[in-house]
Amino acid sequence: MAAFKIKKKRLKELIDSLTKEYRVFIPVESDGVSSFKEVTSDSHLPTINSHNTDRPPKEIFFPQTETLFTYKEGKISPPEQPNTKYRTPNTDKIAIFGASPCDVKSFSLLDRLFGMERNVAKCSGYKDAYWINRRTNALIFTIGCNYPLSTCFCNWLNGGPFTKEGSDLLLTDIGEDFLVEPCSQNGEEFIKTKGLPIQKAAKVDIKRASTVRKEAESTLSEPVDITSLKEGLDTLWDNPVWNEIAYKCLSCAACSYLCPTCYCFDIQDERAGNARGKRIRVWDSCMFSLFTKEASGHNPRPSSKERMRQRIMHKFNYFVENLGDFGCVGCGRCIRSCPVNMDIREVINTIKNVKLTISNEK
Amino acid sequence: MMRSLENELKECARKLLTEKKVDLIIGYSKSPLPLRSTPCFIREEKDVDSLIFDLTCSNNLATYLQKSKCAEHRKPNTDPTVRMENRCKIGIIAKACDARSIVQLILEKQVKKEDITVIGIACTGILDLKKVSDRLNGKEILNYNPQDDEVLFEGKDFKKALKLSDILCDSCKTCLNPDPSVYDSFIGEPVSGAKTEKQEPMTELENLSFGERWEYFEHEISKCIRCYACRNACPLCYCEECVVDRTNPQWFGKSTEFSDTFTFHITRMLDTAGRCVGCGACIRACPTHVDLAPLGIKIEKEIKERFGYTAGLSLDATPPMATFNEDDKEEFIM
Ligand code: SF4
Ligand code: SF4
Ligand code: SF4
Ligand code: SF4
Ligand code: SF4
């Protein structure tokens, strides 16, 4: 595929031209927390930190709180004032500029779950109108990671700081310019738009990009082989190791709410007077004790042990079983945000070691 | 200096375990991240060497003493039918503020003094990672090195020393009781006598107009994603069923609409009124840096003025919410 480049100085022009057709989301830092915000007329350039944002961009397609419909005296209507933050799902096309490769991979993982048509062997079979409406025609500009963080481990999970899965265009920081590579049909189409502030990349640009990539990849830690993790987990349901792992966990949702691939939600009816109200969908987390509490009062996952097991099983076993890939992209957010410093890499290693001990004993 | 403190700590822990005074020690150990430590649970002498204590020991470990967050093998402690001698005896490492919260837990009958051995530790403050990150423009820190009143931070392409007093948590800078109020063993030298830069807690909130106060609440609370890390990290949020988790009836909306989030925070502030020890664990736990400390400080001050009580300073005190005094001010009761 042909490669292009854009001067960093002209990024703003590119983003401005995008806003004519798209609602554009860019990484912005505010009060020490970076997240994706919609470009408004007084926005500045995106905060390009060359690592992923504190809050993942999943909330663009899957907001924390979403009104599904409102009801009034037996009549149901679509949300009038849907999401103050993310407006009507199906009226606008969304462009995301500056997501990291791991986050973009998370979109394609959630596509399998929420039923976007994609050519994958495994998908859930369920179609989620809200996700699909926002995702359809979304244009994703990924920026590769020149400087991965010490918490990044995308390379354990079939990813890497410059992988393209889920991207429409991949940008690589090569100094004064970004190398721009279209990597989907939408990306190819977009690059043909008249008047874009881009030009064809020269051989040296492409060479520079490949050096940058090699350097970045070499700074990631040696990947741990997790090819048989799923099978390993199949045998560990009753293992006491879960106690050991979960002991310090506080059962909050910092890890899952900031995880790009966690998608559990709750449905709630909010009454606003007699026979009036709305039905909303809000994020939920398997780490909360309330998550599985039944009406009788019984809770099949009464302690952090069962909840931690669920989180790990879901990501590294059920997800593989049902959707054909690990439900973790190695972004490292859960490691950075956990109040007691649970490190999912250590968890993976602990599990691997238990598995080894068991098979050695046999 | 840190090293010898740690040695003293390890020795103390080893002794408690060998003499079978405790079954379990709750402390801190190194974490894979350079500026963090992680809670650890030590049952055997051989693991004692993993204990550390330094500027990164930010968790309030007293949260692990609670019933509602009780992990499996501490269950016997919360079961009234289990005899005293069969209960798990816990040694817990406590900074001054953590010790205060342990006192509160004992006063509030959440734990029994007999079950707990408090290993008080001299603490001169904990790093505020947000302050560090702000001063280093968010660059990733790979190594740090404390030196007297400075800390040297290193990353991929930088080295920078920051003044310790600029990067300590607010709660540490304003800590008025830097030595544990209650302990069975004490590690290090008492801090109170030492030269410190403690200041009266700021009560900046009082100087704001109503409009400005509201703005401040709106700003802080709208950052909240309702992950409840603050609540769960707090040693004094121990209700077996938190009111926000009630489903029948359901008192709280679950969304991140401002009114829902606001109600959660205000309720938590009121629930911890007169009990909060200002340890700041909730603030450090928050992934989005929601900081309502000024309100907490204001409440603490109010309680002190009205009831002459400061949480967690003495095992003989009666918490104001557990008693009634004819002279209590009640000008707001019709
Ligand atoms: S963020 Fe940490 S403490 Fe909270 S649920 Fe996740 S692992 Fe447990
Ligand atoms: S589990 Fe952790 S590392 Fe994996 S995708 Fe989620 S937040 Fe990122
Ligand atoms: S995990 Fe990989 S893709 Fe994600 S930010 Fe880090 S280096 Fe980039
Ligand atoms: S509310 Fe915060 S400062 Fe107060 S005791 Fe709980 S964790 Fe500590
Ligand atoms: S830890 Fe922070 S984001 Fe989470 S519920 Fe508490 S204030 Fe909100």
XYZ file of C-alpha atoms and ligand atoms in Angstrom:
736
model
C 0.000 0.000 0.000
C 1.210 3.481 -0.763
C 2.405 5.512 2.176
C 1.950 9.217 2.778
C 3.159 11.756 5.230
C 1.845 14.798 6.981
C 3.736 17.598 8.669
C 3.019 17.676 12.387
C 2.395 21.386 12.042
C -0.475 20.624 9.704
C -2.274 18.118 11.904
C -4.729 20.780 12.925
C -5.736 21.272 9.296
C -6.319 17.565 8.943
C -8.448 17.475 12.071
C -10.365 20.556 10.955
C -11.106 18.964 7.624
C -12.286 15.828 9.399
C -14.730 17.793 11.486
C -16.664 18.728 8.340
C -17.846 15.181 7.988
C -17.189 13.554 11.325
C -17.525 14.086 15.010
C -13.861 13.890 15.856
C -12.464 12.586 19.124
C -8.903 13.287 20.161
C -6.814 12.544 23.235
C -6.921 15.450 25.642
C -5.420 15.807 29.061
C -7.288 17.500 31.829
C -6.433 17.527 35.508
C -3.824 14.834 35.125
C -6.148 12.394 33.384
C -6.045 11.876 29.636
C -9.103 10.743 27.767
C -10.756 11.159 24.390
C -12.863 14.260 23.983
C -14.819 15.576 21.077
C -13.182 18.339 19.082
C -14.991 21.609 19.502
C -14.346 24.933 17.845
C -12.033 26.000 20.660
C -10.102 22.721 20.877
C -6.378 22.620 20.559
C -4.208 19.945 19.119
C -4.520 16.457 20.532
C -2.228 15.607 23.414
C 0.074 13.167 21.702
C 2.010 11.445 24.430
C 3.015 8.424 22.464
C 1.363 6.169 24.965
C -2.196 5.260 25.640
C -4.608 7.595 27.423
C -5.591 7.044 31.057
C -9.189 6.464 30.066
C -9.633 4.189 27.063
C -11.587 5.366 24.021
C -14.170 2.578 24.383
C -16.517 5.127 25.964
C -16.921 6.789 22.581
C -18.726 3.738 21.237
C -19.916 2.371 24.548
C -20.615 5.241 26.934
C -20.725 4.554 30.646
C -24.326 5.699 30.821
C -26.629 5.351 27.846
C -30.344 6.015 27.623
C -31.926 3.194 25.666
C -35.406 4.675 25.544
C -37.836 6.759 27.507
C -41.344 5.715 28.449
C -44.443 7.644 29.237
C -47.857 6.181 30.011
C -47.187 2.973 28.149
C -45.580 4.628 25.156
C -41.954 4.051 24.373
C -39.865 6.552 22.477
C -36.241 6.755 21.480
C -34.126 8.870 23.789
C -34.984 12.528 23.236
C -31.912 14.044 24.737
C -29.817 10.933 24.471
C -26.388 11.280 25.773
C -25.309 14.768 26.554
C -21.803 13.632 25.835
C -22.232 11.386 22.860
C -25.411 12.501 21.101
C -27.653 10.286 18.998
C -26.011 7.043 18.037
C -26.945 6.942 14.394
C -26.870 10.477 13.123
C -23.197 11.249 13.003
C -20.107 9.555 11.776
C -17.330 9.264 14.307
C -13.627 9.688 13.718
C -11.043 8.949 16.373
C -7.674 10.537 15.945
C -4.699 9.331 17.932
C -5.779 6.047 19.492
C -3.013 3.593 20.318
C -2.818 0.235 18.557
C -3.905 -1.712 21.634
C -7.066 0.360 22.009
C -7.848 -0.012 18.357
C -7.469 -3.737 18.673
C -9.951 -3.597 21.521
C -12.504 -2.133 19.103
C -12.181 -5.108 16.835
C -12.484 -7.468 19.805
C -15.649 -5.742 20.950
C -16.905 -5.774 17.351
C -17.017 -9.550 17.578
C -18.994 -9.315 20.757
C -21.392 -6.563 19.805
C -22.030 -8.019 16.364
C -20.404 -5.668 13.885
C -20.071 -7.503 10.632
C -16.515 -8.597 10.433
C -14.909 -11.566 8.870
C -13.996 -13.455 11.958
C -14.459 -17.089 12.688
C -16.010 -16.490 16.072
C -18.491 -13.904 17.121
C -21.268 -13.724 19.641
C -24.170 -13.780 17.237
C -25.723 -10.931 19.150
C -26.184 -7.567 17.489
C -25.993 -4.485 19.600
C -27.629 -1.584 17.777
C -25.960 1.058 19.926
C -22.454 -0.166 19.326
C -23.079 -0.920 15.667
C -24.636 2.471 14.962
C -21.656 4.301 16.310
C -19.065 1.953 14.890
C -20.440 1.862 11.357
C -18.490 4.289 9.201
C -16.227 5.238 12.073
C -12.798 6.205 10.890
C -9.877 5.286 13.137
C -6.536 7.070 12.954
C -4.091 5.133 15.052
C -0.816 6.571 16.228
C 1.869 3.970 16.848
C 3.841 4.060 20.076
C 7.425 5.255 19.768
C 7.858 5.042 23.510
C 5.923 2.180 25.048
C 5.451 2.402 28.797
C 6.977 -0.101 31.171
C 3.446 -1.370 31.804
C 2.764 -2.111 28.124
C 2.650 -5.772 27.183
C 0.732 -5.785 23.913
C 3.486 -7.993 22.542
C 2.316 -10.851 24.763
C -1.084 -10.720 23.123
C -0.540 -10.826 19.379
C -0.237 -7.070 19.376
C 2.552 -4.569 19.196
C 3.217 -0.842 19.268
C 2.526 -0.550 15.523
C 0.014 -3.272 14.750
C -2.847 -2.379 12.451
C -5.758 -4.558 13.586
C -8.857 -2.378 13.604
C -7.135 0.721 12.188
C -8.121 2.610 9.088
C -4.946 4.632 9.009
C -1.751 4.100 10.958
C 0.462 7.071 11.769
C 4.088 6.760 12.760
C 5.946 9.627 14.335
C 9.124 10.119 12.296
C 10.238 13.476 13.592
C 8.789 16.474 11.835
C 6.232 14.352 10.069
C 3.929 11.467 10.629
C 4.103 8.645 8.158
C 0.507 7.852 7.202
C -0.427 4.381 6.012
C -3.957 3.507 5.036
C -4.736 0.010 6.259
C -8.359 -0.552 5.341
C -10.656 0.239 2.477
C -12.091 3.173 4.423
C -8.614 4.427 5.030
C -7.780 4.127 1.314
C -10.929 6.037 0.438
C -10.240 8.740 2.948
C -6.731 9.369 1.741
C -8.173 10.208 -1.680
C -10.125 13.114 -0.216
C -9.215 16.284 -2.113
C -7.212 18.968 -0.390
C -5.753 16.933 2.465
C -2.533 18.419 3.825
C -0.614 15.253 2.968
C 1.989 14.235 0.453
C 3.482 10.988 -0.776
C 6.099 9.573 1.545
C 9.639 9.217 0.295
C 11.720 6.077 0.669
C 13.692 7.656 3.520
C 10.496 8.324 5.441
C 9.501 4.720 5.202
C 12.952 3.665 6.258
C 12.899 6.067 9.168
C 9.548 4.649 10.253
C 10.824 1.141 10.220
C 13.807 2.136 12.389
C 11.496 3.893 14.845
C 9.354 0.794 15.041
C 12.209 -1.553 15.622
C 13.492 0.683 18.396
C 10.087 0.858 20.037
C 9.568 -2.878 19.827
C 12.934 -3.525 21.389
C 12.020 -1.526 24.483
C 9.106 -3.811 25.314
C 9.889 -6.583 27.723
C 10.419 -10.087 26.377
C 6.926 -11.516 25.778
C 5.777 -14.321 28.008
C 4.414 -17.221 26.023
C 0.733 -17.522 26.779
C -0.359 -19.725 23.903
C -1.521 -22.460 26.248
C -2.925 -20.160 28.922
C -6.472 -20.913 27.935
C -5.993 -24.667 28.238
C -4.145 -24.111 31.494
C -7.061 -22.183 32.923
C -9.425 -24.983 31.949
C -7.894 -27.040 34.747
C -7.561 -24.366 37.412
C -11.123 -23.619 38.437
C -10.788 -25.133 41.906
C -7.178 -24.278 42.453
C -6.325 -22.455 45.680
C -4.141 -20.100 43.652
C -7.143 -17.802 43.201
C -7.143 -17.114 46.896
C -3.542 -16.147 46.807
C -3.996 -13.911 43.773
C -7.140 -12.202 44.970
C -6.127 -11.697 48.557
C -5.227 -8.048 48.249
C -7.940 -7.144 45.750
C -10.414 -4.596 47.094
C -13.232 -5.490 44.692
C -13.499 -2.089 43.093
C -13.854 -1.431 39.408
C -10.833 0.705 38.684
C -9.375 -2.116 36.613
C -12.478 -2.998 34.650
C -13.825 0.504 34.098
C -10.490 1.551 32.660
C -10.038 -1.618 30.653
C -10.624 -1.158 26.925
C -12.098 -4.635 26.547
C -14.310 -4.902 29.646
C -17.866 -4.462 28.544
C -20.213 -5.709 31.280
C -23.248 -3.576 31.808
C -26.376 -3.324 33.885
C -29.815 -2.241 32.731
C -31.755 0.067 34.990
C -35.127 1.741 34.862
C -35.115 5.235 36.224
C -38.541 6.456 37.117
C -39.305 10.109 36.807
C -42.756 10.250 38.338
C -45.832 8.198 37.592
C -45.582 5.931 34.546
C -42.731 7.987 33.212
C -39.042 7.396 33.065
C -36.192 5.985 31.083
C -34.330 2.773 30.669
C -30.612 3.162 30.842
C -27.622 0.959 30.374
C -24.653 1.578 32.655
C -21.268 -0.040 32.960
C -20.999 -2.723 35.576
C -18.098 -4.790 36.791
C -17.596 -8.418 37.748
C -15.319 -7.174 40.512
C -18.253 -5.749 42.464
C -19.885 -8.062 44.972
C -23.260 -6.812 43.798
C -22.608 -8.064 40.284
C -23.860 -11.597 40.870
C -26.014 -11.056 43.924
C -29.298 -12.793 43.367
C -32.739 -11.685 44.434
C -32.764 -14.338 47.164
C -29.700 -12.733 48.699
C -27.450 -15.599 47.636
C -24.233 -14.625 45.933
C -22.445 -17.260 43.873
C -19.327 -15.098 43.860
C -19.187 -14.089 47.506
C -15.531 -13.110 47.793
C -12.782 -11.454 45.824
C -11.452 -14.903 45.010
C -14.403 -15.887 42.826
C -14.570 -12.427 41.322
C -10.914 -12.325 40.428
C -11.185 -15.789 38.941
C -14.071 -14.573 36.819
C -12.146 -11.583 35.516
C -9.108 -13.640 34.582
C -11.145 -16.557 33.232
C -13.219 -14.217 31.140
C -10.234 -12.527 29.573
C -8.002 -15.507 29.053
C -10.374 -18.416 28.725
C -14.018 -17.615 27.906
C -13.097 -14.821 25.536
C -10.825 -17.163 23.594
C -13.493 -19.842 23.602
C -16.289 -17.566 22.450
C -14.618 -14.886 20.390
C -11.383 -16.447 19.255
C -8.819 -14.178 20.927
C -7.681 -13.086 24.360
C -9.897 -10.452 25.952
C -6.915 -8.353 26.923
C -4.817 -6.186 24.669
C -1.977 -5.548 27.101
C -2.562 -1.830 27.480
C -1.429 -1.925 31.113
C -4.167 0.386 32.404
C -5.349 -2.022 35.059
C -1.781 -2.213 36.328
C -1.450 1.541 36.522
C -4.842 2.223 38.044
C -5.254 -0.517 40.636
C -5.256 0.985 44.131
C -3.385 -2.023 45.530
C -1.160 -2.528 42.562
C -2.473 -5.792 41.233
C -0.342 -6.567 38.221
C -2.068 -8.675 35.618
C 1.299 -9.740 34.234
C 2.175 -11.232 37.599
C -1.215 -12.896 37.703
C -0.559 -14.485 34.325
C 2.852 -15.662 35.457
C 1.480 -17.066 38.694
C -1.112 -19.030 36.762
C 1.479 -20.306 34.344
C 3.657 -21.487 37.203
C 0.822 -23.301 38.940
C 0.058 -25.006 35.701
C 3.684 -26.066 35.346
C 3.817 -27.357 38.903
C 0.686 -29.383 38.334
C 1.931 -30.924 35.125
C 5.312 -31.717 36.686
C 3.609 -33.491 39.539
C 1.660 -35.695 37.190
C 18.116 5.356 57.151
C 15.241 3.650 55.353
C 17.253 0.433 55.288
C 17.684 0.221 59.032
C 14.027 1.054 59.504
C 13.204 -1.860 57.236
C 15.580 -4.147 59.113
C 13.971 -3.236 62.378
C 10.598 -3.882 60.809
C 11.599 -7.306 59.518
C 13.036 -8.297 62.850
C 9.888 -7.273 64.632
C 7.733 -9.194 62.167
C 9.954 -12.264 62.399
C 9.751 -12.213 66.159
C 5.974 -11.925 66.180
C 5.687 -14.887 63.847
C 8.226 -17.149 65.581
C 6.777 -16.437 68.979
C 3.394 -17.232 67.491
C 2.009 -13.933 68.705
C 0.439 -13.487 65.277
C -0.624 -15.797 62.450
C -0.484 -13.203 59.760
C 1.326 -9.965 59.102
C -0.183 -7.378 56.815
C 2.494 -5.134 55.377
C 3.923 -3.693 52.194
C 6.220 -5.259 49.663
C 7.853 -4.093 46.457
C 5.723 -3.803 43.394
C 6.769 -4.107 39.770
C 6.065 -0.396 39.353
C 8.858 1.853 40.564
C 6.773 4.342 42.514
C 4.349 1.936 44.063
C 4.322 -0.687 46.748
C 1.779 -3.405 47.169
C 0.045 -4.860 50.219
C 1.421 -8.245 51.246
C 0.234 -10.926 53.612
C 2.921 -12.844 55.396
C 2.313 -16.071 57.231
C 5.737 -17.619 57.290
C 9.005 -16.406 58.670
C 10.793 -17.034 55.416
C 8.693 -14.410 53.656
C 9.413 -11.666 56.137
C 12.255 -10.335 54.019
C 9.863 -9.084 51.394
C 8.583 -6.407 53.789
C 9.469 -2.843 52.908
C 8.658 0.594 54.167
C 9.285 3.754 52.225
C 7.731 6.788 50.564
C 5.562 4.590 48.359
C 3.677 2.746 51.092
C 0.505 4.617 50.370
C -2.239 2.115 51.195
C -4.024 2.184 54.493
C -3.774 -1.495 55.371
C -6.454 -1.217 58.036
C -8.960 -1.656 55.234
C -8.019 -5.349 55.263
C -9.247 -5.705 58.834
C -12.846 -5.190 57.892
C -15.495 -7.833 57.881
C -16.996 -6.821 54.597
C -13.672 -7.068 52.815
C -12.571 -10.058 54.805
C -10.829 -12.694 52.754
C -11.574 -16.302 53.373
C -9.138 -17.316 56.048
C -9.795 -14.317 58.268
C -13.480 -15.225 58.349
C -13.216 -16.894 61.778
C -12.508 -13.485 63.272
C -15.879 -12.240 62.272
C -17.744 -15.326 63.343
C -18.954 -14.816 66.924
C -19.164 -18.560 67.533
C -15.445 -19.038 66.992
C -13.542 -19.128 70.249
C -10.966 -16.504 70.996
C -7.990 -18.882 70.837
C -8.964 -20.036 67.363
C -9.184 -16.590 65.882
C -6.584 -15.404 63.439
C -4.171 -13.042 65.146
C -3.080 -10.269 62.873
C 0.002 -8.100 62.994
C -0.505 -4.970 60.966
C 1.946 -2.304 59.936
C 0.528 1.108 60.617
C 1.573 4.629 59.873
C 0.120 7.194 62.238
C -3.037 7.755 60.194
C -3.498 4.018 59.668
C -3.204 3.486 63.419
C -5.885 6.103 63.941
C -8.203 4.208 61.654
C -7.467 1.001 63.565
C -8.451 2.807 66.771
C -11.702 3.846 65.106
C -12.346 0.271 63.983
C -11.802 -0.948 67.531
C -14.016 1.767 69.022
C -16.693 0.973 66.486
C -16.448 -2.712 67.419
C -15.399 -3.842 63.974
C -12.279 -5.559 65.263
C -11.128 -6.743 68.657
C -8.016 -5.220 70.103
C -6.942 -8.685 71.306
C -6.836 -9.951 67.720
C -4.511 -7.262 66.540
C -0.900 -6.375 67.061
C -0.209 -2.912 65.765
C 3.301 -2.404 64.444
C 3.488 1.365 64.454
C 6.044 2.849 62.126
C 7.704 6.248 61.949
C 6.394 7.991 58.864
C 7.507 11.269 57.406
C 5.086 11.241 54.533
C 4.002 9.449 51.379
C 4.567 10.510 47.789
C 1.707 12.107 45.927
C 2.102 10.531 42.512
C -0.033 13.133 40.825
C 2.174 15.917 42.108
C 5.241 14.043 40.878
C 3.697 13.376 37.512
C 2.544 16.986 37.112
C 6.042 18.220 37.835
C 7.589 15.833 35.349
C 5.022 16.576 32.638
C 3.538 13.122 32.837
C 6.755 11.412 31.771
C 7.122 7.838 32.884
C 9.401 7.359 35.871
C 11.515 4.239 35.874
C 13.528 4.754 39.011
C 13.651 6.993 42.038
C 16.104 7.710 44.753
C 15.262 9.577 47.953
C 18.022 11.811 49.311
C 17.436 13.870 52.445
C 14.921 16.500 51.424
C 14.944 15.694 47.728
C 13.958 12.811 45.539
C 15.777 12.054 42.326
C 13.572 10.703 39.555
C 14.840 8.968 36.462
C 13.137 8.083 33.219
C 14.139 7.072 29.727
C 15.728 10.376 28.876
C 15.664 12.479 31.981
C 16.861 12.825 35.545
C 15.274 15.326 37.814
C 15.371 16.058 41.501
C 12.219 17.346 43.166
C 11.912 18.831 46.599
C 10.327 16.319 48.920
C 8.051 18.906 50.460
C 6.601 19.640 47.005
C 5.641 16.071 46.304
C 4.282 14.740 49.571
C 0.563 14.135 49.857
C -1.433 17.042 51.226
C -2.655 14.792 54.005
C 0.966 14.143 55.003
C 1.986 17.771 54.822
C -0.795 18.721 57.176
C -0.590 15.679 59.436
C -0.775 16.914 62.989
C -0.317 13.562 64.703
C 2.579 11.945 62.859
C 3.145 9.227 65.456
C 0.781 6.281 65.865
C -1.767 6.888 68.610
C -1.820 3.217 69.537
C 0.785 0.525 68.921
C 2.237 -2.641 70.362
C 5.647 -2.217 68.803
C 7.136 0.906 67.364
C 9.624 0.957 64.512
C 11.942 3.927 64.051
C 12.226 7.173 65.979
C 9.141 9.189 66.912
C 8.537 11.919 64.357
C 6.651 14.435 66.490
C 9.769 15.735 68.141
C 11.679 15.885 64.889
C 11.854 18.931 62.684
C 8.843 18.782 60.402
C 7.024 21.282 58.298
C 3.558 20.371 59.397
C 0.950 23.012 58.856
C -2.566 23.528 60.111
C -4.831 21.746 57.657
C -5.949 24.188 55.032
C -9.509 25.200 55.273
C -9.576 26.922 51.950
C -13.141 25.819 51.451
C -14.287 28.214 54.151
C -12.942 31.148 52.231
C -14.910 30.376 49.105
C -18.301 31.800 48.259
C -21.234 29.399 47.862
C -20.938 29.661 44.105
C -17.249 28.865 44.186
C -17.790 25.934 46.494
C -20.347 24.524 44.129
C -17.966 24.947 41.237
C -15.319 23.070 43.134
C -17.681 20.175 43.894
C -18.878 20.048 40.339
C -15.366 19.996 39.033
C -14.171 17.215 41.311
C -17.251 15.069 41.256
C -17.749 15.161 37.503
C -14.425 13.359 37.135
C -15.768 10.355 39.043
C -16.354 7.103 37.155
C -17.960 5.381 40.140
C -15.438 2.622 40.398
C -15.675 2.799 44.195
C -11.940 2.395 44.629
C -12.132 5.237 47.153
C -14.801 3.540 49.189
C -13.111 0.172 49.087
C -9.698 1.551 49.963
C -11.129 3.403 52.942
C -10.716 1.559 56.241
C -13.826 3.223 57.617
C -16.178 2.415 54.751
C -16.991 -1.025 56.019
C -20.759 -1.421 55.757
C -21.539 -4.954 54.737
C -23.969 -3.540 52.260
C -23.084 -0.067 51.111
C -26.126 2.130 50.684
C -25.233 2.734 47.032
C -25.417 -1.023 46.509
C -28.864 -1.423 48.029
C -31.311 -2.768 45.490
C -34.460 -3.158 47.502
C -35.233 -0.352 47.806
C -32.659 1.167 45.534
C -31.680 4.526 46.933
C -29.118 5.545 44.366
C -29.108 5.935 40.616
C -26.327 3.998 38.965
C -25.409 6.394 36.223
C -22.622 8.907 36.039
C -25.142 11.721 35.771
C -23.955 14.423 38.093
C -26.791 14.106 40.580
C -26.168 10.388 41.078
C -22.441 10.743 41.504
C -22.885 13.750 43.715
C -25.253 11.895 46.032
C -22.789 9.044 46.367
C -19.989 11.368 47.398
C -21.993 13.489 49.769
C -23.371 10.380 51.435
C -19.908 8.935 51.846
C -18.635 12.198 53.302
C -21.469 12.269 55.820
C -21.031 8.613 56.691
C -17.385 9.147 57.467
C -17.958 12.396 59.364
C -16.237 12.238 62.735
C -14.704 8.904 61.769
C -12.511 9.797 58.812
C -8.892 10.016 59.937
C -7.730 12.021 56.937
C -5.301 9.340 55.774
C -5.914 10.243 52.138
C -6.060 6.591 51.049
C -9.296 7.274 49.199
C -7.718 10.059 47.191
C -4.661 8.037 46.326
C -6.874 5.149 45.245
C -8.824 7.242 42.772
C -7.838 6.614 39.159
C -9.267 9.946 38.057
C -7.882 12.092 40.878
C -11.130 13.108 42.509
C -10.092 15.000 45.615
C -12.668 15.991 48.198
C -10.174 16.315 51.033
C -10.955 19.974 51.750
C -14.516 18.964 52.579
C -13.267 16.161 54.813
C -10.991 18.572 56.625
C -13.796 21.035 57.077
C -15.994 18.313 58.557
C -13.211 17.147 60.868
C -12.788 20.698 62.108
C -16.505 21.110 62.643
C -16.683 17.882 64.664
C -13.784 18.998 66.791
C -15.360 22.357 67.529
C -18.752 20.897 68.301
C -17.907 17.677 70.080
C -14.279 18.071 71.052
C -13.472 14.882 69.186
C -10.774 13.942 66.710
C -11.118 10.485 65.220
C -8.774 7.720 66.230
C -6.584 9.407 68.811
C -7.500 7.378 71.861
C -9.003 4.013 72.683
C -10.746 5.558 75.681
C -12.628 8.248 73.821
C -16.291 7.972 72.964
C -17.033 8.773 69.342
C -19.530 11.641 69.085
C -21.962 9.611 67.006
C -22.083 6.950 69.719
C -23.098 9.224 72.534
C -25.404 12.039 73.486
C -24.649 15.094 75.499
C -27.271 17.533 76.714
C -25.019 20.405 75.763
C -24.644 19.257 72.139
C -25.428 22.118 69.842
C -28.670 21.554 68.046
C -29.441 24.869 66.483
C -30.491 23.212 63.224
C -33.102 20.967 64.834
C -36.521 22.595 64.729
S -8.512 -2.351 40.538
Fe -7.282 -3.705 41.818
S -8.348 -3.696 43.791
Fe -9.787 -2.898 42.296
S -10.918 -4.735 41.625
Fe -9.225 -4.440 40.188
S -7.597 -5.755 40.986
Fe -9.072 -5.470 42.650
S -6.928 -6.404 31.326
Fe -5.602 -4.683 31.829
S -3.936 -4.769 30.349
Fe -5.564 -6.091 29.583
S -6.721 -4.771 28.215
Fe -7.708 -4.643 30.224
S -6.780 -2.870 31.238
Fe -5.483 -3.409 29.489
S 0.309 -1.594 24.982
Fe 1.405 -1.537 23.017
S -0.030 -0.574 21.643
Fe -0.756 -0.121 23.715
S 0.151 1.838 24.255
Fe 1.557 0.275 24.952
S 3.004 -0.032 23.257
Fe 1.245 1.057 22.464
S -12.487 8.796 53.915
Fe -10.459 8.776 52.920
S -9.174 10.000 54.281
Fe -10.986 9.421 55.447
S -10.425 7.526 56.513
Fe -11.413 6.940 54.586
S -9.692 6.670 53.153
Fe -8.900 7.850 54.900
S -12.189 6.229 43.300
Fe -12.522 8.142 42.203
S -13.577 7.561 40.322
Fe -13.718 5.816 41.711
S -15.679 6.132 42.761
Fe -14.116 7.075 44.045
S -14.058 9.222 43.395
Fe -15.145 8.078 41.816
